[in-house]
Structures are given as C-alpha cells and as structure tokens.
Tab-separated table of C-alpha atoms in Angstrom:
chain	number	residue	atom	x	y	z
B	108	MET	CA	-4.028	-19.211	5.376
B	109	SER	CA	-3.231	-20.154	1.802
B	110	ASN	CA	0.335	-19.725	0.605
B	111	LYS	CA	-0.808	-18.127	-2.641
B	112	MET	CA	-2.193	-14.734	-1.702
B	113	LEU	CA	-1.108	-12.610	-4.653
B	114	ARG	CA	-2.214	-12.365	-8.251
B	115	ASN	CA	-2.129	-9.733	-10.961
B	116	VAL	CA	-4.548	-6.842	-10.555
B	117	VAL	CA	-7.588	-7.100	-12.843
B	118	GLY	CA	-10.221	-4.491	-13.675
B	119	ASP	CA	-12.820	-6.135	-11.437
B	120	ASP	CA	-10.570	-5.439	-8.416
B	121	LEU	CA	-10.777	-1.671	-8.832
B	122	PRO	CA	-14.288	-1.113	-7.398
B	123	ILE	CA	-13.176	-3.074	-4.312
B	124	PHE	CA	-9.995	-0.982	-3.965
B	125	PHE	CA	-12.185	2.118	-4.350
B	126	LYS	CA	-14.475	0.892	-1.559
B	127	HIS	CA	-11.441	0.324	0.703
B	128	GLN	CA	-10.350	3.899	-0.030
B	129	GLN	CA	-13.700	5.223	1.256
B	130	ASN	CA	-12.899	4.270	4.862
B	131	ARG	CA	-12.144	7.428	6.854
B	132	GLU	CA	-9.934	5.679	9.435
B	133	ALA	CA	-7.914	3.940	6.707
B	134	ASN	CA	-7.375	7.277	4.946
B	135	HIS	CA	-6.251	8.863	8.212
B	136	MET	CA	-3.736	6.042	8.812
B	137	ALA	CA	-2.453	6.064	5.219
B	138	ALA	CA	-2.318	9.889	5.422
B	139	PHE	CA	-0.911	10.377	1.908
B	140	THR	CA	-4.014	9.692	-0.135
B	141	SER	CA	-6.000	11.280	-2.931
B	142	LYS	CA	-7.543	14.723	-2.433
B	143	ASP	CA	-11.061	13.301	-2.617
B	144	PRO	CA	-11.299	9.571	-1.793
B	145	GLY	CA	-14.895	9.595	-3.075
B	146	ASP	CA	-13.967	10.803	-6.582
B	147	TRP	CA	-14.289	7.717	-8.813
B	148	ASN	CA	-12.996	9.529	-11.914
B	149	SER	CA	-9.754	10.576	-10.199
B	150	PHE	CA	-9.394	7.096	-8.723
B	151	ILE	CA	-9.851	5.312	-12.038
B	152	THR	CA	-7.510	7.751	-13.842
B	153	HIS	CA	-4.827	7.089	-11.190
B	154	TRP	CA	-5.279	3.297	-11.420
B	155	ASN	CA	-5.249	3.327	-15.228
B	156	LYS	CA	-1.802	4.979	-15.017
B	157	ILE	CA	-0.662	2.293	-12.571
B	158	LEU	CA	-2.054	-0.538	-14.706
B	159	THR	CA	-0.372	0.701	-17.887
B	160	ASP	CA	3.008	1.429	-16.250
B	161	LYS	CA	5.184	-1.622	-16.885
B	162	ASP	CA	7.713	-0.422	-14.275
B	163	ILE	CA	5.166	-0.741	-11.451
B	164	MET	CA	4.703	-4.235	-10.019
B	165	LYS	CA	1.093	-4.475	-8.878
B	166	GLN	CA	-0.616	-7.369	-7.145
B	167	THR	CA	-4.026	-7.981	-5.643
B	168	ILE	CA	-4.095	-9.566	-2.191
B	169	ILE	CA	-6.568	-12.463	-1.974
B	170	VAL	CA	-7.729	-14.294	1.152
B	171	GLU	CA	-10.301	-17.093	0.901
B	172	ASN	CA	-11.222	-15.954	-2.633
B	173	ASN	CA	-11.868	-12.375	-1.428
B	174	VAL	CA	-10.021	-9.311	-2.689
B	175	VAL	CA	-8.690	-7.768	0.528
B	176	GLY	CA	-6.209	-5.215	-0.820
B	177	HIS	CA	-3.282	-4.498	-3.093
B	178	ILE	CA	0.483	-4.192	-2.959
B	179	LEU	CA	2.759	-2.223	-5.287
B	180	ARG	CA	6.432	-1.745	-6.095
B	181	PHE	CA	7.181	1.556	-7.813
B	182	GLU	CA	9.793	4.293	-8.072
B	183	GLN	CA	9.534	7.355	-5.843
B	184	PHE	CA	12.255	9.998	-5.546
B	185	GLY	CA	14.367	7.765	-7.800
B	186	GLU	CA	14.263	4.847	-5.346
B	187	PRO	CA	12.355	1.528	-5.408
B	188	GLU	CA	9.511	1.623	-2.920
B	189	VAL	CA	6.779	-0.717	-1.738
B	190	SER	CA	3.274	0.264	-0.675
B	191	TYR	CA	0.119	-1.638	0.231
B	192	TRP	CA	-3.500	-1.064	1.240
B	193	ILE	CA	-5.618	-3.586	3.117
B	194	GLY	CA	-9.359	-3.087	3.594
B	195	LYS	CA	-10.004	-2.034	7.209
B	196	GLU	CA	-12.200	-5.068	7.861
B	197	TYR	CA	-9.080	-7.233	7.336
B	198	TRP	CA	-6.712	-5.315	9.645
B	199	GLY	CA	-5.009	-7.117	12.534
B	200	LYS	CA	-5.150	-10.598	10.990
B	201	GLY	CA	-1.573	-10.899	9.704
B	202	ILE	CA	-2.715	-10.475	6.109
B	203	ALA	CA	-0.489	-7.484	5.291
B	204	THR	CA	2.556	-9.182	6.828
B	205	ASN	CA	1.963	-12.428	4.919
B	206	ALA	CA	1.253	-10.601	1.654
B	207	LEU	CA	4.376	-8.461	1.987
B	208	ARG	CA	6.497	-11.531	2.760
B	209	GLU	CA	5.181	-13.244	-0.377
B	210	PHE	CA	5.653	-10.078	-2.444
B	211	LEU	CA	9.276	-9.723	-1.276
B	212	LYS	CA	10.052	-13.162	-2.721
B	213	HIS	CA	9.402	-11.629	-6.151
B	214	VAL	CA	10.797	-8.128	-5.537
B	215	THR	CA	14.472	-8.836	-5.012
B	216	ILE	CA	15.895	-5.329	-5.528
B	217	ARG	CA	17.685	-3.999	-2.447
B	218	PRO	CA	17.709	-1.615	-0.871
B	219	LEU	CA	13.926	-1.351	-1.013
B	220	TYR	CA	12.112	1.483	0.732
B	221	ALA	CA	8.747	2.053	2.384
B	222	ARG	CA	7.119	4.983	4.139
B	223	ALA	CA	4.542	5.141	6.907
B	224	ALA	CA	3.014	7.924	8.944
B	225	LYS	CA	4.692	7.887	12.371
B	226	GLU	CA	1.480	6.973	14.197
B	227	ASN	CA	0.558	4.183	11.758
B	228	ILE	CA	1.735	1.564	14.249
B	229	GLY	CA	0.090	-1.326	12.375
B	230	SER	CA	1.929	-0.612	9.147
B	231	LEU	CA	5.216	0.024	10.948
B	232	LYS	CA	4.894	-3.391	12.648
B	233	VAL	CA	4.182	-5.098	9.304
B	234	LEU	CA	7.259	-3.524	7.723
B	235	GLU	CA	9.506	-4.341	10.692
B	236	ARG	CA	8.274	-7.981	10.774
B	237	CYS	CA	9.324	-8.209	7.119
B	238	GLY	CA	12.839	-6.936	7.816
B	239	PHE	CA	12.501	-3.202	7.167
B	240	THR	CA	14.225	-0.848	9.614
B	241	ILE	CA	13.613	2.841	10.208
B	242	THR	CA	16.403	4.750	8.476
B	243	GLY	CA	15.008	8.250	8.206
B	244	GLU	CA	12.187	10.696	8.647
B	245	ASP	CA	10.290	13.006	6.346
B	246	SER	CA	7.104	15.016	6.335
B	247	GLY	CA	4.653	16.050	3.721
B	248	PHE	CA	1.186	17.414	3.227
B	249	SER	CA	-1.522	14.852	3.944
B	250	ASN	CA	-4.689	15.206	1.877
B	251	ALA	CA	-6.487	12.916	4.322
B	252	ARG	CA	-5.648	15.137	7.299
B	253	GLY	CA	-5.332	18.561	5.723
B	254	GLU	CA	-1.972	19.188	7.394
B	255	ASP	CA	1.687	18.211	7.278
B	256	VAL	CA	2.282	14.724	8.653
B	257	GLU	CA	5.565	13.246	9.833
B	258	GLU	CA	6.518	9.858	8.464
B	259	PHE	CA	9.235	7.285	8.874
B	260	ILE	CA	11.302	6.071	5.933
B	261	LEU	CA	12.108	2.376	6.241
B	262	THR	CA	14.704	0.373	4.354
B	263	LEU	CA	15.084	-3.317	3.574
B	264	ASN	CA	18.711	-4.191	2.718
C-alpha cells in the first residue's frame, strides 16, 4: 500500500462520500449520522460547512487512485476529536488504521479524542492500534438506529 494515502478534500470527492453514507450497515455502525442519509441537500450543506471551516482538518483517503473515505479533526464539546468514514467495500483491509496513522503524523495535538459506538468493534480496533485507549463512556441519540446508543470515548495522549 502506498505511503501517501491522504490529500485535501475536493468537491469531486463529495458524491463518493455521499454514496458511502448510503450504506445501511455503515450507518448502523457509525450510529451518529445524519437524520436522512439519502438527503443530498442536507449532506452538501453539512459538507460545505466543513469545507469552509478553517479549524477543521479534512482529508480524503485514497487507495490505488480510488477515493475510499475521509478523515477529520474537529472540535466537539471543546475538545479536539478525530473521526473517519471508510466505504464499506474497503472495510477489513487495514485502510482505516493506515490512514489514521498517517493523519496522526500531522495532527500533533494531545490529548486527542475519538468516539465509537460500543459494538463498532472494527473502529475500536483501528483506534486502539493507533494508540487510543478507552477513557470513558457516553450515550446519545442515534439517527441511524432511532434510539439511544452507548459509545466509548477514547483518548490518545
């Protein structure tokens, strides 16, 4: 796998991110998603806010010239947090782990936080492989599931 997996997000990436968001299983795993994953207008409004916010670090994940997902660093609850989304067809190939490792070379702020639904074993493994440890728990309403979902809070020191 190429060392260089990350580049700045460009407008042409957004329809691919939107397609990734359509996957029902991916939405269930992510849990904390948009109210209607099929609503392009809401999606594009959300991404336009991300793209114009200079405080959010946003990168597209590329493998073999294909856009496979995105990774972000943003503020949530006054703390720096990282989040990523990989298209389901690319799960289980080490892509998220490698992308997060590369991203963390550029995001040097510590502590850095992440959140994952408790049963999102894949994402929890990615975060732990990259040095994050579970430091807390929370719960919140999941649009994808229509119910409160418990999540782990992870910290990288």
